[in-house]
Amino acid sequence: MQKTPLYDRHVQLGAKLIDFGGWAMPVQYTNVIAEHRTTREAAGLFDICHMGEIDVKGPGAFALLQCVMSRNLEGQKIGQMKLSILPNRRGGIIDDLTIYKFSEDYYRLVTNAATKDKDLNWIRKIKDEKGFRSVELIDITEDTGKLDLQGPLSEQILQRIMKDPLTPLRYYCSMETKVLDAPAIVSRSGYTGEDGFEIYVSADKVGEVWDALLEAGRPAGIKPIGLGARDTLRLESGMMLYGNEMCETVSPFEVVYGWVTNLEKDFIGCDALMHQKREGVKKKLVGFEVEDRGIARHGYKVFKEGREIGEVTSGTFAPTLQKAIGLAFVPVECREPGTSIDIQIRDNFAKAQVVLLPFYKRKKK
Amino acid sequence: MAKENPADRKYSKEHEWAKDNGDGTVTMGITDYAQEMLTDIVYVELPAPGKKVRQMETLAVVESVKSVSDVYSPVSGEVTEVNQILENQPELINQDAFGKGWIAKIRMDNPAEMNNLMDAAGYTAFLKEVEH
């Protein structure tokens, strides 16, 4: 199993470690509910070094990305981030990722951990096919440390260990800066539904930054947070997870990614997706709340009037909302909020209701 | 650290405890070690009173935020009572696995089955083994 530069720290903190896409990662340090609450109420620090980073550099970088990404990057300003999917030729999802823009021909892709290699291979293949000779694709995952600092007190904590002011940094924007004295990229973004930051420093500095954040955040109640709470936080906020909600045979129109699929531009998979949009999709990802007792989990079957109609992709007990929630694929005719569905939980059928996403939305200041 | 395993009861390798009530019934639950492994228990699926189970058959289901775990019956018999409070306060198992977090009472078919279970010292030694 691969280890992040923070592995020894996790062991020392008494984390329960699991195999996550080939990486030994902390699933929890104390327990999921406590870590979830800490992130919603104060601040949580996440080791995200396992995620992939690919730099796309050189003349033609923009044109190559326009060609492989579903998102139209036309208006993207320097410092702005964009969420996109990387579609295959049939319009299925190879990965969902964020695209940072550092200059006119310098971009960074931040990918899921388990998908990084196939993303890189795919983009490389298209680069060769289309003859983007001057574009460099550089896998910087191993040299890059990534920390997510999430929660309402994140800004004041991070500000204590860096000079550049964070307040002007807007949502989904990044800046080149220094954290401690390490060159860093900091963006206001994340995967929890809270205000917060994604911090990139070199792998050999990430331990120092981790320690400094835990120290600087101690009065505010910062805690290290495992992947268990990362999953409940993202699900409460209605965010999807590659491998659960998305795969190579699922289209962005079937999940909640129609908005990152810009058919007005030409890209790989565009024709298939255009066709799909015209014909309409048959199934759709929806949020649901379980009304009976019980917790729906990944893979549980969805029924309506005794007939099997779909499957749960993610499900959990939501610590902030104090109820069982989840995401499921259902036929489009069952997508409307308020629709009653039944979920098979072992030998029982639990009543559930389709609801609008997200389940949880933070109060804006 | 897990609490000490009380000497007044028997233990299974699946981390259930059974306490002989002296009237032909046992009270059962999961051990403190088990609740510590599960952490944050948020749901307990209790058996219906009257349900008949065999020793080490699934009796209940305990869910934490992340996982679903079967709870096995430490003895064969009939469920006479379940701890209804767990329906609204499943965290009682985390707080007091050997006491208020009990799961069910079972009328034993064959009290000799208790001999298949470990005593507290045996279970404590068993835990040391599994934790190596």
Short mmCIF file of N, CA and C in Angstrom, two decimals, chain A residues 5-6 9 45 147 161 179-182 201-216:
data_model
loop_
_atom_site.label_atom_id
_atom_site.label_comp_id
_atom_site.label_asym_id
_atom_site.label_seq_id
_atom_site.Cartn_x
_atom_site.Cartn_y
_atom_site.Cartn_z
N PRO A 5 2.93 11.28 2.96
CA PRO A 5 4.00 11.76 3.85
C PRO A 5 3.56 11.89 5.31
N LEU A 6 2.25 11.85 5.54
CA LEU A 6 1.74 12.05 6.91
C LEU A 6 1.43 10.74 7.61
N ARG A 9 2.37 10.28 11.24
CA ARG A 9 1.57 11.13 12.12
C ARG A 9 0.20 10.49 12.41
N LEU A 45 -9.02 19.14 9.68
CA LEU A 45 -7.87 19.07 8.79
C LEU A 45 -7.79 17.67 8.18
N LEU A 147 -3.51 19.30 1.60
CA LEU A 147 -4.30 19.30 2.83
C LEU A 147 -5.59 20.04 2.56
N ILE A 161 -0.87 31.19 9.92
CA ILE A 161 0.42 30.65 9.48
C ILE A 161 0.80 31.12 8.07
N VAL A 179 2.77 29.38 2.60
CA VAL A 179 2.21 28.93 3.87
C VAL A 179 3.41 28.57 4.72
N LEU A 180 3.51 29.13 5.94
CA LEU A 180 4.80 29.18 6.66
C LEU A 180 5.76 29.82 5.67
N ASP A 181 6.91 29.20 5.40
CA ASP A 181 7.72 29.80 4.33
C ASP A 181 7.78 28.91 3.10
N ALA A 182 6.80 28.03 2.98
CA ALA A 182 6.77 27.11 1.84
C ALA A 182 5.90 27.65 0.71
N VAL A 201 1.28 22.10 -1.08
CA VAL A 201 2.70 22.44 -0.85
C VAL A 201 3.53 21.23 -1.29
N SER A 202 4.84 21.38 -1.30
CA SER A 202 5.64 20.23 -1.71
C SER A 202 5.54 19.14 -0.65
N ALA A 203 5.70 17.90 -1.09
CA ALA A 203 5.51 16.74 -0.20
C ALA A 203 6.43 16.81 1.01
N ASP A 204 7.61 17.37 0.86
CA ASP A 204 8.54 17.40 2.00
C ASP A 204 8.21 18.52 2.99
N LYS A 205 7.26 19.39 2.65
CA LYS A 205 6.85 20.46 3.57
C LYS A 205 5.49 20.20 4.22
N VAL A 206 4.79 19.19 3.71
CA VAL A 206 3.39 19.04 4.11
C VAL A 206 3.27 18.65 5.59
N GLY A 207 4.24 17.92 6.10
CA GLY A 207 4.22 17.55 7.52
C GLY A 207 4.31 18.77 8.42
N GLU A 208 5.22 19.67 8.03
CA GLU A 208 5.39 20.92 8.80
C GLU A 208 4.11 21.75 8.81
N VAL A 209 3.48 21.86 7.64
CA VAL A 209 2.25 22.64 7.53
C VAL A 209 1.13 21.97 8.34
N TRP A 210 1.03 20.67 8.24
CA TRP A 210 0.05 19.89 9.04
C TRP A 210 0.22 20.20 10.52
N ASP A 211 1.45 20.09 11.02
CA ASP A 211 1.72 20.35 12.44
C ASP A 211 1.36 21.78 12.82
N ALA A 212 1.76 22.73 11.96
CA ALA A 212 1.52 24.15 12.25
C ALA A 212 0.02 24.46 12.30
N LEU A 213 -0.74 23.85 11.41
CA LEU A 213 -2.19 24.09 11.40
C LEU A 213 -2.85 23.52 12.66
N LEU A 214 -2.44 22.32 13.06
CA LEU A 214 -3.02 21.73 14.27
C LEU A 214 -2.67 22.58 15.49
N GLU A 215 -1.47 23.11 15.49
CA GLU A 215 -1.02 23.97 16.60
C GLU A 215 -1.78 25.31 16.59
N ALA A 216 -1.78 25.97 15.43
CA ALA A 216 -2.44 27.28 15.31
C ALA A 216 -3.94 27.18 15.54
#
